Structures are given as C-alpha cells and as structure tokens.
Amino acid sequence: MARSQVKTRRSWTTKREAKARRLENIKKITTSKVIPTESIVEAMELVIQPHDRVVMEGNNQKQASFLSKSLSLVNPDKLHDLHMIMSSISRPEHLDIFEKGIAHTVDFAYAGPQSLRIAQMIEDGQLKMGEIHTYVELYGRLFIDLIPNVALVAADKADADGNLYTGANTEETPTLVEAAAFKDGIVIAQVNELTDELPRVDIPGSWIDFVVVADSAYQLEPLFTRDPRHITDIQVLMAMLTIRGVYERHQVESLNHGIGYNTAAIELLLPTYGESLGLKNKICKYWALNPHPTLIPAIESGWVENVHSFGGEVGMEPYIAARPDVFFTGSDGSMRSNRTLCQLAGQYSVDLFIGSTLQMDPDGNSSTVTSGRLAGFGGAPNMGHDPGGRRHSSPAWLNMIESDNPLARGRKLVVQMVETHQAANKPVFVESLDAIDVAKDASLATTPVMIYGEDVTHVVTEEGIAYLYKTDSIEERRQAIASVAGVTPIGLDRDMKTSRKLRERGIIALPEDLEIRRSDAKRSLLAAKNIEDLVDWSEGLYTPPAKFRSW
C-alpha cells in the first residue's frame, strides 16, 4: 500500500490557529496593538485561558508591576489554575493570585522578598511547586518544556507598532518575549509611555502582540546599592584576605561579585589596599555584575576596564552614560543590560565567582533555603560552579591546575565568603542544612542546594582562608572548612593538630600568613566611607535614591 494512503492527515498549525482565535476575542476591546489602560483586566480574561503557562516578568529590580497587579484582579471563575513561570517572586500579588485560585503551579528562580510567605503557602497547600531553578536554567526551559502561552513583560517606551525601548534595564525581556513570540504565544508589554519616536528599538514590534500604558511606571529597586557606612572592620579584614590570598595569588582578572557588604568592601579596597600591593592592571579588570555604586572609586582610579551587567541600578544611569568605555551603552547613552547573556558570561567567561550563603555544612554544601524560608537561588549556581564546557585559558584558570597530567584542565575559582555567624549570633556553619527538611516538607524532588561543596575552591571567613582545592580527601576537606569555621558547631569539632598541619601545608592561611595585621583592618582603608563619598568620586554623576541620602 502506498505511504500516502496510510499517512494520517493532521494540522500542523494548531497553535497558530489557537492564537488567532484569542486575538479575535480581544477585538472587542481594541483593533490595534494598543490596549486601553482601563481595559487591561478584561483583555487578560479574553486572551489568557485556564491552565495556560504564563510568564510574568519580574527580576531583582525590574517588575512588570502593572501587569502583575492586573492579573490579580481577574475573575477566578474565568481564569484559574494558571501555571506561572517567574524569575523572581518579589511582589505580594505574585502570591495573591495563588490564594485566589487564579494560579496553581509555579516554577521560579528566586523569592527573596516573599520567601517566608511562599514557604507557608506550600505548607498550607495553596501553591504547588514546580521546580526551583537558576536563571539560565529557567530561561532554557522556556524553549524546551515550559514554552509559555502568554508572556507579560515591561519596557520603558513603545510606539504604535509595538516596537519597544527597554532603556537601561533590558534584563530578561528579550528572552521571555522570544520564547512566546516564536511559538505562537501572546506577548503583552506594559510601558511607561507611548511615543512616536523611540531612542532605539530594543525589541521589534513584530514580536509584540499588545502594549498597554501602565497607570504608573514599572517598579525598580536599587537592590545592589550598599551604603559603605554599614561595612564593618570584620568585613574589611575579610576583603583584605580575599584580595591578598585569592585575587593576587591566582591572578584573577575577570570576575563576578555577588551582592553584599563583604564584596562591597573588596570593591572599595581596590584603590587603597590593592594599590598598596601594586596590583592595579594585574587583577579585577573585567567584570560581570550589576553597576554597583561601590565600584565607582575603582572605575575612577583606573582599575576597571569593562563591566557587563545583568540589569541596571537606580541612580547610576547618568554615571553609566558618561562612562561608555566601561559600560555597554547604546547611542542614546543608556545601558544595554541582558540577564541571560551576562549569566552566561558569568558562567563561562570569568575566572572567579565570589558569593555568600546562609548555611554551609561540613562538606561545603551551601543553601539560602532555610527553615521556613524558600528564597531560591537566582544566578549563583550558574556562576558558582566549574563549567565543564570551558576550553579557553586565563592565568587564574591555569593557576588552579594541580597535576602534571597532559590532559589536566584548569578550574574556575568558586569562593564562599561568609562571616561565621549571622545576625543574632546564628551560626552559618551547621551540621546539616535546613534545606534537607524543606525539601521533604515541600515535596521537592531534590534538596535545594545553592552551591555544591565539590565546586567550592575557597572558603573565606574572618578566621582565614581554606584552600579546598588543595585538599587530598573528603576528611581533609572537612577539616579545612572546620579550621576557618570559628566558634560554630563545625568549628568547635575541628582537630587542632590537623589544623596546624593544614596550615603548614598552605591549605589554611590565617591573616598573619598573608602578612595582614588584624589591627590594620579598619574602615579608614575604604576608598569611600559613605554614599556622599561615592557621589563625590563620580563627580556628581551618581544620583542615589532618597533613602540613601544622609546629607
């Protein structure tokens, strides 16, 4: 029998036809690409359907806040059981939609501001967990098995044809849009302004189905701003240890800094302590990080060659526009950030990742998921591991080779920089991660570990540095961690004789081993002591948000 006689006829355009029907529905409201502001809730009820996968843009800083508030106002009888995909669960209405029954399941990467509430809602059965992802992992699944039916995103401006200008906070918008637009999904963008002419086109209108002018500008948070006033002498000491014992020793040229006062101290010590060591033009030249205000002195004093950013930072826009040699900017002067590409740069192209954690176990496994708190990971696991696919070399990468084997490869430096105790004297080093119990309570398939101990090459505390990559066994690795764990359950259990031997072999380094006097670790070493100093360093270009102004 001929193949043509047995082949089953099928339509290959079902998704396209389904989209056409949705677009036909919304003609009750608009026949153009512009949805009237007051009609957005009705529009959502017409183009979104129950059980849809819906991407809601919302990252650390940039939030599609008008669209998220509008989604929380739809009628649950019309729109229910949505499968939400959100990089960051950051706003109250992100969880309100689950309490109302509008949404049912969530896949996400980070939930810092809502971490306590989401943990309680899972316990109460109001929310079903998909998975906790890293950013790149979540973005990747949008093109494989989590393809969205609808994408709700934010931009600065749009024209009548739907072309978008995203300004200094492009972030993840292009990735979210592309996943929906090229698989017959609906894309709705909230904008601050509808205009005839855009400074530049960041996303073409052919990718966008509808734009809506928001009733207020989308939410932006200065998440990466750290006031130098709050940096302590202990954090200065840890920063000195890191510069001398890690950055100088391994010739680290390219790096990512996590958010926090520890890494802010490093940035502010480069023009002072780093300069005294003669390290300028030798370390810390190429950066993958948000435009931290505390990096301004290092930029101004010639340490930094370039910075590629995940997103922007409120108040840094004029400074960035005036420093195009350092930042990636468009002809209009605004920065072009890209969270997906910067995460990939941080994963494959930098020598070092340095971050912090809330808990670390005896093997160096760490997590920010603790009892009653489901914070997620963000991008730390993407950057906080040694990518097996890396093939290019750098001095720091080659410096990590510990073998004469001709097939030996280098290694990325993954540094955990933590004070031995958190606020209220809560130990960071613990016998067992809370994340193990959280996984059981939330019925997660695996324990939500942020960075696995096998990936960690260095641990820096106020006690000293543990060079874990030099250890020969699991037990030796545990003793190295315990040796810098201070007065914690792990630190108190260390064998003092073994610690001395590890120090003699250079696996442990105390401040004096690195020619650092604890008495020298003072705030006076910081290139800027407060926000006002940062403004001065920027020649008045940095305009900090009002809550950071103390003068």
XYZ file of C-alpha atoms in Angstrom:
551
model
C 0.000 0.000 0.000
C 1.342 3.447 -0.879
C 2.591 5.549 2.020
C 0.264 8.402 1.053
C -2.721 6.075 1.564
C -1.863 5.185 5.189
C -0.449 8.503 6.395
C -2.805 10.168 8.869
C -3.791 13.677 7.932
C -3.160 16.276 10.634
C -2.976 20.004 11.000
C 0.491 21.471 11.573
C -0.824 24.900 12.528
C -2.983 24.217 15.597
C -1.047 26.628 17.815
C -1.231 29.386 15.223
C -4.960 28.853 14.808
C -5.469 28.908 18.593
C -3.605 32.203 18.807
C -5.736 33.654 16.016
C -8.868 32.813 17.987
C -7.501 34.568 21.057
C -6.605 37.630 19.017
C -10.099 37.651 17.571
C -11.547 37.719 21.095
C -9.716 40.902 22.032
C -11.132 42.848 19.087
C -13.988 43.663 21.456
C -11.509 45.962 23.199
C -9.050 47.090 20.554
C -8.331 46.646 16.855
C -4.784 47.975 17.190
C -1.770 46.864 19.199
C -2.639 49.275 21.993
C -4.840 48.059 24.847
C -6.513 50.922 26.757
C -5.117 51.125 30.281
C -8.527 50.763 31.896
C -9.277 47.620 29.847
C -6.266 45.504 30.761
C -8.072 43.180 33.194
C -10.797 42.428 30.648
C -8.147 41.930 27.976
C -6.350 39.371 30.141
C -9.597 37.465 30.642
C -10.024 37.333 26.859
C -6.544 36.266 25.737
C -5.373 34.125 28.682
C -7.067 30.779 29.236
C -7.308 28.447 32.266
C -4.260 26.181 32.713
C -2.087 28.397 30.479
C 1.608 28.721 31.152
C 2.116 32.415 31.875
C 5.497 34.116 32.141
C 5.419 37.147 34.419
C 8.474 39.377 34.080
C 9.890 40.293 37.412
C 13.509 40.121 38.374
C 15.575 41.509 41.200
C 14.927 45.100 40.155
C 12.585 45.420 37.176
C 8.996 44.325 37.754
C 6.052 44.257 35.355
C 4.133 45.593 38.337
C 1.096 46.964 36.475
C 0.503 43.640 34.726
C 1.023 41.603 37.899
C -1.484 43.776 39.798
C -3.928 43.488 36.899
C -3.634 39.702 36.787
C -4.522 39.545 40.477
C -7.802 41.350 39.659
C -9.154 38.922 37.046
C -12.235 36.838 37.795
C -11.125 33.402 39.116
C -14.254 31.887 37.601
C -12.987 32.908 34.173
C -9.270 32.494 34.690
C -7.894 29.838 37.006
C -5.239 27.154 37.512
C -2.532 29.057 35.664
C 0.980 27.670 35.641
C 3.131 30.682 36.477
C 6.767 30.993 35.423
C 8.589 33.781 37.265
C 12.260 34.513 37.625
C 11.589 36.313 40.886
C 8.597 36.109 43.196
C 9.018 39.601 44.569
C 5.644 41.298 44.960
C 2.612 40.474 47.150
C 0.297 39.977 44.176
C 2.680 37.351 42.800
C 1.334 35.129 45.578
C -2.135 36.695 45.867
C -3.036 35.029 42.563
C -2.455 31.616 44.165
C -4.591 32.425 47.206
C -7.397 33.483 44.858
C -7.135 30.327 42.734
C -6.097 32.247 39.623
C -2.815 30.329 39.576
C -1.975 26.864 40.803
C 1.632 25.911 39.987
C 4.852 27.923 39.939
C 8.340 27.471 38.539
C 10.752 30.163 39.724
C 14.373 31.081 40.437
C 14.306 33.495 43.373
C 11.813 34.572 46.022
C 13.765 36.741 48.441
C 11.104 39.304 49.463
C 8.365 36.650 49.532
C 10.450 33.706 50.771
C 8.660 33.340 54.113
C 5.190 33.614 52.623
C 5.811 31.128 49.833
C 7.102 28.568 52.324
C 3.926 28.962 54.389
C 1.668 28.727 51.312
C 3.329 25.483 50.239
C 2.808 24.098 53.738
C -0.854 25.180 53.605
C -1.372 23.575 50.187
C -2.228 26.873 48.481
C 0.566 26.594 45.936
C 2.073 23.704 44.036
C 5.811 23.824 43.430
C 7.238 23.007 40.057
C 10.993 23.425 40.497
C 13.414 25.958 41.938
C 15.731 26.966 39.092
C 18.748 29.023 38.338
C 18.079 31.910 35.946
C 19.701 30.345 32.879
C 18.066 27.010 33.628
C 14.624 28.626 33.784
C 15.236 30.627 30.600
C 16.404 27.479 28.836
C 13.266 25.550 29.748
C 11.141 28.298 28.170
C 12.361 26.935 24.826
C 12.048 23.242 25.670
C 9.357 22.005 28.037
C 7.995 25.194 29.666
C 7.073 27.105 26.498
C 4.741 29.928 27.579
C 1.286 30.549 26.167
C 1.481 34.140 27.369
C 4.356 36.472 28.262
C 3.725 39.589 30.358
C 6.725 41.951 30.208
C 7.760 45.554 30.877
C 9.538 48.246 28.865
C 10.182 51.968 29.091
C 8.532 53.072 25.864
C 6.687 51.757 22.824
C 5.384 53.140 19.562
C 2.056 52.335 17.927
C 3.632 49.414 16.033
C 4.689 47.741 19.263
C 8.413 48.415 18.958
C 9.898 48.504 22.463
C 12.613 50.604 24.065
C 13.795 48.979 27.281
C 16.322 51.625 28.345
C 18.908 50.770 30.974
C 17.002 47.755 32.301
C 16.565 45.395 29.383
C 17.343 42.479 31.728
C 15.442 39.312 30.725
C 12.804 40.898 28.481
C 14.159 39.721 25.073
C 14.437 36.111 26.243
C 10.906 35.986 27.651
C 9.435 37.619 24.561
C 11.240 35.370 22.104
C 10.108 32.171 23.833
C 6.453 33.156 23.409
C 6.546 35.119 20.162
C 8.060 32.379 18.054
C 5.853 29.598 19.379
C 2.532 31.344 18.760
C 2.153 32.706 22.263
C 0.652 36.060 23.227
C 3.030 38.839 24.275
C 1.724 41.843 26.224
C 4.130 44.619 27.243
C 3.383 47.293 29.786
C 5.155 50.571 29.010
C 5.635 53.833 30.816
C 4.996 55.871 27.709
C 3.592 55.586 24.176
C 5.586 57.721 21.777
C 6.000 58.356 18.049
C 9.783 58.020 18.068
C 11.982 55.733 20.190
C 15.604 56.395 21.239
C 16.388 52.943 19.874
C 14.452 49.732 19.155
C 15.392 47.010 21.632
C 12.643 44.555 20.707
C 10.875 44.735 17.319
C 7.149 45.251 17.182
C 6.691 42.083 15.114
C 7.478 40.125 18.301
C 4.860 42.013 20.346
C 1.100 41.484 20.188
C -0.078 44.254 22.501
C 1.219 47.181 24.516
C -0.540 48.931 27.368
C 0.435 52.167 29.052
C 0.693 51.436 32.773
C -1.056 53.609 35.342
C 2.373 54.126 36.948
C 5.970 53.374 35.977
C 7.127 49.815 36.491
C 8.762 49.082 39.826
C 12.537 49.469 40.055
C 14.524 48.598 43.166
C 18.113 49.739 43.970
C 18.879 46.198 45.027
C 22.634 46.344 44.503
C 23.288 49.600 46.355
C 25.273 49.165 49.563
C 25.960 52.135 51.820
C 29.661 51.989 52.839
C 28.673 53.307 56.281
C 27.490 49.794 57.165
C 30.715 47.985 56.219
C 32.376 46.686 59.396
C 36.024 46.219 60.329
C 35.498 42.444 60.138
C 34.295 42.783 56.553
C 37.344 44.941 55.781
C 39.556 42.162 57.173
C 37.821 39.532 55.034
C 38.167 41.763 51.975
C 41.920 42.131 52.637
C 42.224 38.353 52.968
C 40.415 37.866 49.668
C 42.460 40.422 47.736
C 45.777 39.131 49.060
C 45.062 35.438 49.461
C 42.823 34.810 46.441
C 42.851 37.589 43.841
C 46.591 38.296 43.992
C 47.643 34.678 44.474
C 45.672 33.406 41.496
C 45.985 36.475 39.233
C 42.209 36.911 38.942
C 41.453 39.238 36.020
C 37.756 38.539 35.329
C 35.145 38.021 38.000
C 31.624 38.277 39.321
C 30.779 39.762 42.716
C 27.619 38.736 44.480
C 25.502 41.227 46.355
C 26.565 42.126 49.887
C 28.750 44.204 52.168
C 31.617 41.694 52.020
C 32.137 42.151 48.296
C 31.370 45.887 48.519
C 34.337 46.102 50.897
C 36.575 44.434 48.307
C 35.483 46.937 45.656
C 36.248 49.850 47.975
C 39.665 48.472 48.964
C 40.995 48.110 45.423
C 42.034 51.810 45.110
C 43.643 51.753 48.582
C 44.835 48.374 49.844
C 45.021 46.904 46.341
C 47.018 49.908 45.175
C 49.483 49.459 48.053
C 50.125 45.893 46.877
C 50.880 47.058 43.336
C 48.001 45.049 41.885
C 46.492 47.668 39.569
C 46.327 46.426 35.954
C 47.023 42.906 37.244
C 43.714 41.850 38.819
C 39.984 42.722 38.723
C 39.892 44.197 35.215
C 36.841 42.561 33.643
C 33.538 42.324 35.475
C 30.153 40.643 35.117
C 27.901 42.361 37.645
C 25.228 44.996 38.090
C 26.617 48.559 38.173
C 27.395 48.623 41.899
C 27.857 52.196 43.179
C 30.681 50.871 45.386
C 32.614 50.075 42.195
C 32.791 53.789 41.274
C 36.127 54.506 43.044
C 37.769 51.517 41.336
C 36.438 52.694 37.965
C 37.546 56.269 38.514
C 41.037 55.227 39.626
C 41.575 53.089 36.536
C 41.172 49.563 37.896
C 38.170 48.546 35.795
C 38.347 48.065 32.030
C 34.786 46.929 31.370
C 31.563 45.900 33.084
C 28.741 43.869 31.569
C 25.561 43.908 33.620
C 22.572 41.691 34.340
C 20.441 44.783 34.921
C 20.726 48.438 35.864
C 20.821 50.193 39.212
C 18.662 53.144 40.188
C 20.667 56.373 40.245
C 23.607 55.045 38.233
C 22.128 55.950 34.832
C 23.870 59.358 34.368
C 27.188 57.930 35.525
C 26.934 54.967 33.127
C 26.028 57.245 30.214
C 29.184 59.274 30.914
C 31.442 56.185 31.031
C 30.762 54.295 27.747
C 34.345 52.987 27.685
C 33.475 50.898 30.747
C 29.785 50.003 30.336
C 27.803 48.588 27.409
C 25.693 51.522 26.227
C 23.653 52.476 23.191
C 23.994 55.608 21.112
C 21.315 57.200 23.297
C 23.633 56.796 26.306
C 21.545 54.272 28.210
C 22.999 50.944 29.243
C 22.067 47.745 27.452
C 21.811 45.061 30.108
C 20.980 41.448 29.357
C 20.453 38.998 32.174
C 20.682 35.877 30.030
C 23.922 36.834 28.298
C 25.509 38.166 31.487
C 24.642 34.948 33.316
C 26.338 33.004 30.530
C 29.336 35.323 30.720
C 29.459 34.747 34.456
C 29.255 31.012 33.926
C 31.848 30.546 31.185
C 33.917 33.703 30.788
C 35.022 34.805 34.248
C 37.879 33.455 36.341
C 36.099 33.733 39.666
C 32.713 33.799 41.333
C 32.514 35.023 44.906
C 29.320 34.897 46.908
C 27.854 34.280 50.319
C 25.308 31.956 51.875
C 23.072 31.481 54.899
C 24.204 27.965 55.766
C 27.156 25.698 54.959
C 27.530 22.075 56.012
C 30.754 20.174 56.881
C 31.298 19.253 53.199
C 30.944 22.825 51.938
C 27.432 22.420 50.502
C 25.526 25.659 50.950
C 21.990 26.958 50.616
C 19.923 30.086 51.117
C 16.861 27.880 51.634
C 16.452 27.628 55.391
C 13.728 26.581 57.802
C 10.516 28.432 56.929
C 12.213 30.382 54.153
C 12.201 29.373 50.469
C 14.446 32.020 48.943
C 15.622 30.209 45.815
C 18.942 30.670 44.071
C 18.908 33.362 41.393
C 22.080 33.065 39.336
C 24.551 31.852 41.976
C 24.556 28.172 40.867
C 25.107 29.220 37.229
C 28.233 31.132 38.137
C 29.196 29.210 41.271
C 30.438 26.051 39.624
C 33.240 24.936 37.341
C 31.712 24.671 33.836
C 32.966 21.523 32.162
C 32.429 23.071 28.753
C 35.064 25.791 29.197
C 38.010 25.491 26.816
C 39.718 28.916 26.843
C 42.500 29.585 29.318
C 43.454 32.503 31.549
C 46.216 32.920 34.151
C 43.807 32.268 37.036
C 42.230 29.227 35.360
C 45.633 27.704 34.603
C 46.853 28.520 38.108
C 44.346 26.034 39.511
C 45.941 23.042 37.760
C 47.321 20.713 40.434
C 48.515 17.865 38.190
C 51.257 17.081 35.674
C 48.830 15.072 33.556
C 48.994 16.420 29.973
C 45.181 16.265 29.862
C 44.762 18.269 33.064
C 42.482 21.262 32.734
C 42.184 24.460 34.680
C 39.385 25.326 37.046
C 37.148 28.236 37.885
C 37.593 29.754 41.316
C 34.378 29.445 43.339
C 34.743 31.374 46.590
C 32.337 31.383 49.518
C 32.938 34.484 51.640
C 30.996 34.327 54.903
C 31.214 35.548 58.448
C 30.984 32.584 60.774
C 27.778 33.944 62.356
C 24.743 35.780 61.034
C 22.671 38.308 62.936
C 21.570 37.248 66.425
C 24.716 35.086 66.636
C 23.220 32.394 64.408
C 25.970 30.106 63.069
C 26.479 29.820 59.318
C 28.392 26.539 59.622
C 25.935 23.800 60.611
C 25.932 20.015 60.897
C 23.062 19.654 58.428
C 21.374 22.058 56.008
C 17.801 23.114 56.773
C 17.223 22.637 53.040
C 17.020 18.867 53.574
C 13.911 19.216 55.748
C 12.476 21.920 53.487
C 12.720 19.529 50.529
C 10.719 16.920 52.454
C 8.078 19.402 53.638
C 7.630 20.913 50.161
C 7.792 17.524 48.395
C 10.706 18.669 46.257
C 12.400 16.003 44.160
C 15.873 17.060 45.292
C 17.332 19.086 48.154
C 17.623 22.767 47.137
C 21.394 23.166 47.419
C 22.659 26.504 46.096
C 26.323 25.607 45.562
C 27.626 22.085 45.973
C 30.712 21.639 48.120
C 32.593 19.855 45.344
C 32.521 23.104 43.328
C 33.840 25.348 46.111
C 37.550 26.064 45.804
C 37.983 28.588 48.641
C 36.161 29.492 51.851
C 36.967 32.898 53.362
C 35.875 33.849 56.881
C 37.159 36.295 59.475
C 39.316 33.407 60.723
C 41.216 32.921 57.478
C 41.119 31.137 54.108
C 40.596 27.439 53.415
C 42.117 26.458 50.046
C 39.805 23.498 49.482
C 41.093 22.708 46.002
C 44.405 21.675 47.594
C 42.892 19.000 49.838
C 43.531 15.307 49.149
C 40.449 13.712 50.701
C 36.921 14.377 51.885
C 38.058 14.242 55.505
C 40.883 16.714 54.844
C 38.391 18.995 53.110
C 36.109 18.852 56.132
C 38.964 19.686 58.486
C 39.953 22.647 56.283
C 36.423 24.043 56.465
C 36.244 23.429 60.206
C 39.559 25.264 60.657
C 38.029 28.549 59.484
C 34.527 27.972 60.898
C 35.181 29.745 64.183
C 33.029 29.111 67.245
C 30.311 27.170 65.437
C 29.245 23.508 65.739
C 31.585 22.686 62.858
C 34.478 24.836 64.066
C 34.361 23.522 67.622
C 34.653 19.975 66.307
C 37.941 20.565 64.465
C 41.112 18.702 65.334
C 43.680 21.303 66.353
C 46.658 19.109 65.443
C 45.258 18.570 61.942
C 44.551 22.287 61.583
C 48.194 23.069 62.363
C 49.367 20.601 59.723
C 46.966 22.063 57.151
C 48.345 25.490 57.906
C 51.919 24.264 57.473
C 50.971 22.817 54.059
C 49.322 26.059 52.947
C 45.813 24.591 52.858
C 44.815 27.004 55.601
C 46.038 30.605 55.693
C 45.484 32.905 58.650
C 45.813 36.700 58.248
C 49.401 36.707 59.557
C 50.347 34.032 56.985
C 49.376 36.567 54.319
C 51.222 39.416 56.054
C 47.936 41.005 57.115
C 47.732 42.548 60.566
C 44.247 42.362 62.050
C 44.812 45.777 63.618
C 45.181 47.279 60.104
C 41.702 46.122 59.079
C 39.852 49.372 59.665
C 37.126 51.247 57.840
C 39.662 54.019 57.254
C 41.010 51.874 54.393
C 37.786 52.213 52.408
C 38.026 54.497 49.381
C 34.545 55.780 50.233
C 33.079 55.803 53.734
C 29.500 56.682 52.784
C 27.163 57.358 49.865
C 28.161 61.024 49.733
C 31.767 59.966 49.102
C 30.568 57.836 46.179
C 28.781 60.850 44.710
C 31.988 62.846 45.032
C 34.028 60.127 43.343
C 31.505 60.146 40.455
C 31.902 63.926 40.041
C 28.231 64.308 40.920
C 27.001 61.928 38.221
C 25.722 59.282 40.632
C 22.272 60.303 41.911
C 21.377 57.913 44.745
C 17.737 57.290 45.684
C 16.413 59.476 48.507
C 16.543 56.676 51.087
C 20.328 56.555 50.715
C 20.852 60.290 51.135
C 22.083 61.188 54.601
C 23.341 64.704 53.865
